[in-house]
PDB file of C-alpha atoms in Angstrom:
ATOM      1  CA  MET A   6       0.000   0.000   0.000  1.00 66.00           C
ATOM      2  CA  SER A   7       2.705   2.491   0.982  1.00 81.00           C
ATOM      3  CA  LYS A   8       4.594   1.459  -2.166  1.00 87.00           C
ATOM      4  CA  ASN A   9       1.624   2.521  -4.293  1.00 89.00           C
ATOM      5  CA  ILE A  10       1.387   5.858  -2.465  1.00 90.00           C
ATOM      6  CA  ASN A  11       5.078   6.504  -3.131  1.00 91.00           C
ATOM      7  CA  LEU A  12       4.575   5.728  -6.828  1.00 91.00           C
ATOM      8  CA  ILE A  13       1.542   8.030  -7.014  1.00 91.00           C
ATOM      9  CA  LEU A  14       3.465  10.845  -5.297  1.00 91.00           C
ATOM     10  CA  LYS A  15       6.406  10.329  -7.643  1.00 92.00           C
ATOM     11  CA  TYR A  16       4.230  10.465 -10.768  1.00 93.00           C
ATOM     12  CA  THR A  17       2.225  13.427  -9.439  1.00 93.00           C
ATOM     13  CA  ILE A  18       5.429  15.420  -8.882  1.00 92.00           C
ATOM     14  CA  GLN A  19       6.736  14.487 -12.347  1.00 93.00           C
ATOM     15  CA  TYR A  20       3.358  15.452 -13.853  1.00 93.00           C
ATOM     16  CA  GLN A  21       3.428  18.848 -12.114  1.00 93.00           C
ATOM     17  CA  ILE A  22       6.989  19.476 -13.338  1.00 92.00           C
ATOM     18  CA  PHE A  23       5.885  18.469 -16.853  1.00 92.00           C
ATOM     19  CA  ILE A  24       2.877  20.841 -16.773  1.00 91.00           C
ATOM     20  CA  THR A  25       5.006  23.672 -15.346  1.00 91.00           C
ATOM     21  CA  GLY A  26       7.568  23.122 -18.092  1.00 87.00           C
ATOM     22  CA  ILE A  27       4.880  23.284 -20.789  1.00 87.00           C
ATOM     23  CA  PHE A  28       3.424  26.471 -19.312  1.00 87.00           C
ATOM     24  CA  SER A  29       6.813  28.163 -19.012  1.00 86.00           C
ATOM     25  CA  PHE A  30       7.689  27.076 -22.555  1.00 84.00           C
ATOM     26  CA  PHE A  31       4.356  28.427 -23.844  1.00 83.00           C
ATOM     27  CA  ASN A  32       4.821  31.719 -21.974  1.00 81.00           C
ATOM     28  CA  SER A  33       8.376  32.198 -23.234  1.00 80.00           C
ATOM     29  CA  GLY A  34       7.225  31.323 -26.763  1.00 77.00           C
ATOM     30  CA  GLN A  35       4.425  33.863 -26.493  1.00 77.00           C
ATOM     31  CA  THR A  36       6.747  36.637 -25.351  1.00 76.00           C
ATOM     32  CA  TYR A  37       9.175  35.677 -28.137  1.00 72.00           C
ATOM     33  CA  ILE A  38       6.383  35.972 -30.732  1.00 70.00           C
ATOM     34  CA  LEU A  39       5.237  39.289 -29.245  1.00 70.00           C
ATOM     35  CA  ALA A  40       8.806  40.595 -29.318  1.00 71.00           C
ATOM     36  CA  GLY A  41       9.099  39.494 -32.948  1.00 72.00           C
ATOM     37  CA  GLN A  42       5.885  41.309 -33.836  1.00 71.00           C
ATOM     38  CA  ASN A  43       7.157  44.455 -32.128  1.00 66.00           C
ATOM     39  CA  GLU A  44      10.328  44.208 -34.213  1.00 65.00           C
ATOM     40  CA  LEU A  45       8.265  44.087 -37.430  1.00 59.00           C
ATOM     41  CA  TYR A  46       6.185  47.164 -36.719  1.00 53.00           C
TER      42      TYR A  46
END
């Protein structure tokens, strides 16, 4: 039982890191696109 809880905690933490990475990547990509648009105008 405790083994399963450890696995769930491990995967939950990895999932949160994964989601945070996607969000930070999306945000940095957005600011990069906005900066590129500002360069054009």
